[in-house]
Amino acid sequence: MANEGMPAFNLPPEMRAFAEQSVAQAKKAFDGFMTAAQGAVSTMEGQAAAAHASAKDVQRKAVNFAEQNVAASFEFAQKLLAAKDPTEIMKLHSDYVKGQMQVFGEQSRELSQAATKSVAGLAKYAD
């Protein structure tokens, strides 16, 4: 078996509770930040002219991607807290990194396309 000879991975209940509370507090703080960021984006949208419509799309995408990425990190942290041994931790980490690299690639392609569209749209108004 892969886990033979490995010491048991037991996190003391107090440490687990503290870690869970810390993750919950960080998530609450992040949620407050996202609410404020979304409010700021909404305010900017109300003040922007039609020429900036594509740029707003890029901003919305960036905020949305940041929110998705941080949510994935919180989910990963929760999974780590439930890990039973170092082998499981390594697998969780590997899966997380592989998944995030794929997500980052997709997000960067989407942002690049949106930014290109935004620049093209702004160039129309410059003429």
Tab-separated table of C-alpha atoms in Angstrom:
chain	number	residue	atom	x	y	z
A	1	MET	CA	0.000	0.000	0.000
A	2	ALA	CA	1.178	3.545	-0.676
A	3	ASN	CA	0.542	4.709	2.895
A	4	GLU	CA	2.410	1.915	4.672
A	5	GLY	CA	5.232	3.180	6.825
A	6	MET	CA	3.825	6.719	6.833
A	7	PRO	CA	2.925	8.205	10.190
A	8	ALA	CA	-0.718	8.982	10.793
A	9	PHE	CA	-1.622	12.563	9.929
A	10	ASN	CA	-3.714	13.751	12.848
A	11	LEU	CA	-4.421	17.407	13.261
A	12	PRO	CA	-5.352	18.297	16.847
A	13	PRO	CA	-9.033	19.311	17.085
A	14	GLU	CA	-8.131	22.774	18.414
A	15	MET	CA	-5.761	23.397	15.503
A	16	ARG	CA	-8.343	22.148	12.988
A	17	ALA	CA	-11.024	24.376	14.557
A	18	PHE	CA	-8.662	27.359	14.480
A	19	ALA	CA	-7.773	26.683	10.831
A	20	GLU	CA	-11.424	26.296	9.867
A	21	GLN	CA	-12.305	29.522	11.676
A	22	SER	CA	-9.419	31.326	9.948
A	23	VAL	CA	-10.556	30.117	6.527
A	24	ALA	CA	-14.150	31.150	7.301
A	25	GLN	CA	-13.028	34.621	8.439
A	26	ALA	CA	-10.836	35.055	5.364
A	27	LYS	CA	-13.728	34.016	3.121
A	28	LYS	CA	-16.049	36.500	4.882
A	29	ALA	CA	-13.485	39.287	4.417
A	30	PHE	CA	-13.059	38.334	0.757
A	31	ASP	CA	-16.831	38.316	0.226
A	32	GLY	CA	-16.948	41.868	1.638
A	33	PHE	CA	-14.120	42.892	-0.677
A	34	MET	CA	-15.916	41.363	-3.676
A	35	THR	CA	-19.122	43.215	-2.777
A	36	ALA	CA	-17.189	46.478	-2.661
A	37	ALA	CA	-15.343	45.662	-5.909
A	38	GLN	CA	-18.572	44.807	-7.676
A	39	GLY	CA	-20.094	48.050	-6.377
A	40	ALA	CA	-17.106	49.986	-7.707
A	41	VAL	CA	-17.420	48.297	-11.096
A	42	SER	CA	-21.137	49.119	-11.144
A	43	THR	CA	-20.409	52.767	-10.305
A	44	MET	CA	-17.797	52.942	-13.066
A	45	GLU	CA	-20.297	51.424	-15.487
A	46	GLY	CA	-22.832	54.134	-14.680
A	47	GLN	CA	-20.262	56.878	-15.389
A	48	ALA	CA	-18.638	55.414	-18.502
A	49	ALA	CA	-19.459	56.472	-22.044
A	50	ALA	CA	-20.464	54.086	-24.851
A	51	ALA	CA	-16.873	54.042	-26.125
A	52	HIS	CA	-15.837	52.236	-22.961
A	53	ALA	CA	-18.389	49.407	-23.168
A	54	SER	CA	-15.801	46.855	-24.238
A	55	ALA	CA	-13.361	47.983	-21.550
A	56	LYS	CA	-16.078	47.448	-18.942
A	57	ASP	CA	-16.509	43.916	-20.245
A	58	VAL	CA	-12.800	43.299	-19.628
A	59	GLN	CA	-13.114	44.726	-16.108
A	60	ARG	CA	-16.125	42.544	-15.340
A	61	LYS	CA	-14.344	39.473	-16.640
A	62	ALA	CA	-11.247	40.236	-14.559
A	63	VAL	CA	-13.279	40.703	-11.365
A	64	ASN	CA	-15.276	37.552	-12.102
A	65	PHE	CA	-12.108	35.550	-12.747
A	66	ALA	CA	-10.525	36.840	-9.533
A	67	GLU	CA	-13.622	35.799	-7.612
A	68	GLN	CA	-13.599	32.333	-9.207
A	69	ASN	CA	-9.891	31.858	-8.485
A	70	VAL	CA	-10.160	32.865	-4.847
A	71	ALA	CA	-13.239	30.642	-4.420
A	72	ALA	CA	-11.207	27.739	-5.827
A	73	SER	CA	-8.457	28.520	-3.320
A	74	PHE	CA	-10.924	28.476	-0.431
A	75	GLU	CA	-12.318	25.158	-1.662
A	76	PHE	CA	-8.765	23.791	-1.851
A	77	ALA	CA	-8.068	24.997	1.707
A	78	GLN	CA	-11.208	23.239	2.957
A	79	LYS	CA	-10.131	20.011	1.251
A	80	LEU	CA	-6.670	20.285	2.809
A	81	LEU	CA	-8.233	20.595	6.254
A	82	ALA	CA	-10.061	17.313	5.674
A	83	ALA	CA	-6.974	15.470	4.364
A	84	LYS	CA	-6.119	12.324	6.253
A	85	ASP	CA	-2.456	11.872	5.311
A	86	PRO	CA	0.441	13.475	3.419
A	87	THR	CA	-0.287	11.399	0.307
A	88	GLU	CA	-3.792	12.835	0.113
A	89	ILE	CA	-2.391	16.341	0.602
A	90	MET	CA	0.021	15.839	-2.294
A	91	LYS	CA	-2.771	14.561	-4.556
A	92	LEU	CA	-5.042	17.455	-3.601
A	93	HIS	CA	-2.234	19.915	-4.316
A	94	SER	CA	-1.396	18.310	-7.654
A	95	ASP	CA	-5.041	18.302	-8.734
A	96	TYR	CA	-5.490	21.918	-7.620
A	97	VAL	CA	-2.394	23.186	-9.439
A	98	LYS	CA	-3.245	21.278	-12.619
A	99	GLY	CA	-6.820	22.542	-12.575
A	100	GLN	CA	-5.825	26.152	-11.867
A	101	MET	CA	-3.237	26.145	-14.657
A	102	GLN	CA	-5.944	25.060	-17.085
A	103	VAL	CA	-8.343	27.690	-15.729
A	104	PHE	CA	-5.670	30.416	-15.922
A	105	GLY	CA	-4.995	29.507	-19.567
A	106	GLU	CA	-8.691	29.739	-20.427
A	107	GLN	CA	-9.081	32.983	-18.502
A	108	SER	CA	-6.077	34.621	-20.138
A	109	ARG	CA	-7.361	33.672	-23.606
A	110	GLU	CA	-10.763	35.134	-22.769
A	111	LEU	CA	-9.254	38.348	-21.349
A	112	SER	CA	-6.956	38.681	-24.347
A	113	GLN	CA	-9.894	38.382	-26.743
A	114	ALA	CA	-11.939	40.872	-24.737
A	115	ALA	CA	-9.022	43.332	-24.556
A	116	THR	CA	-8.444	43.057	-28.300
A	117	LYS	CA	-12.134	43.751	-28.887
A	118	SER	CA	-11.968	46.718	-26.500
A	119	VAL	CA	-8.964	48.272	-28.249
A	120	ALA	CA	-10.607	47.776	-31.636
A	121	GLY	CA	-13.778	49.441	-30.355
A	122	LEU	CA	-11.877	52.403	-28.920
A	123	ALA	CA	-9.916	52.814	-32.158
A	124	LYS	CA	-13.214	53.442	-33.996
A	125	TYR	CA	-13.890	56.477	-31.811
A	126	ALA	CA	-10.336	57.818	-32.222
A	127	ASP	CA	-10.826	58.379	-35.932
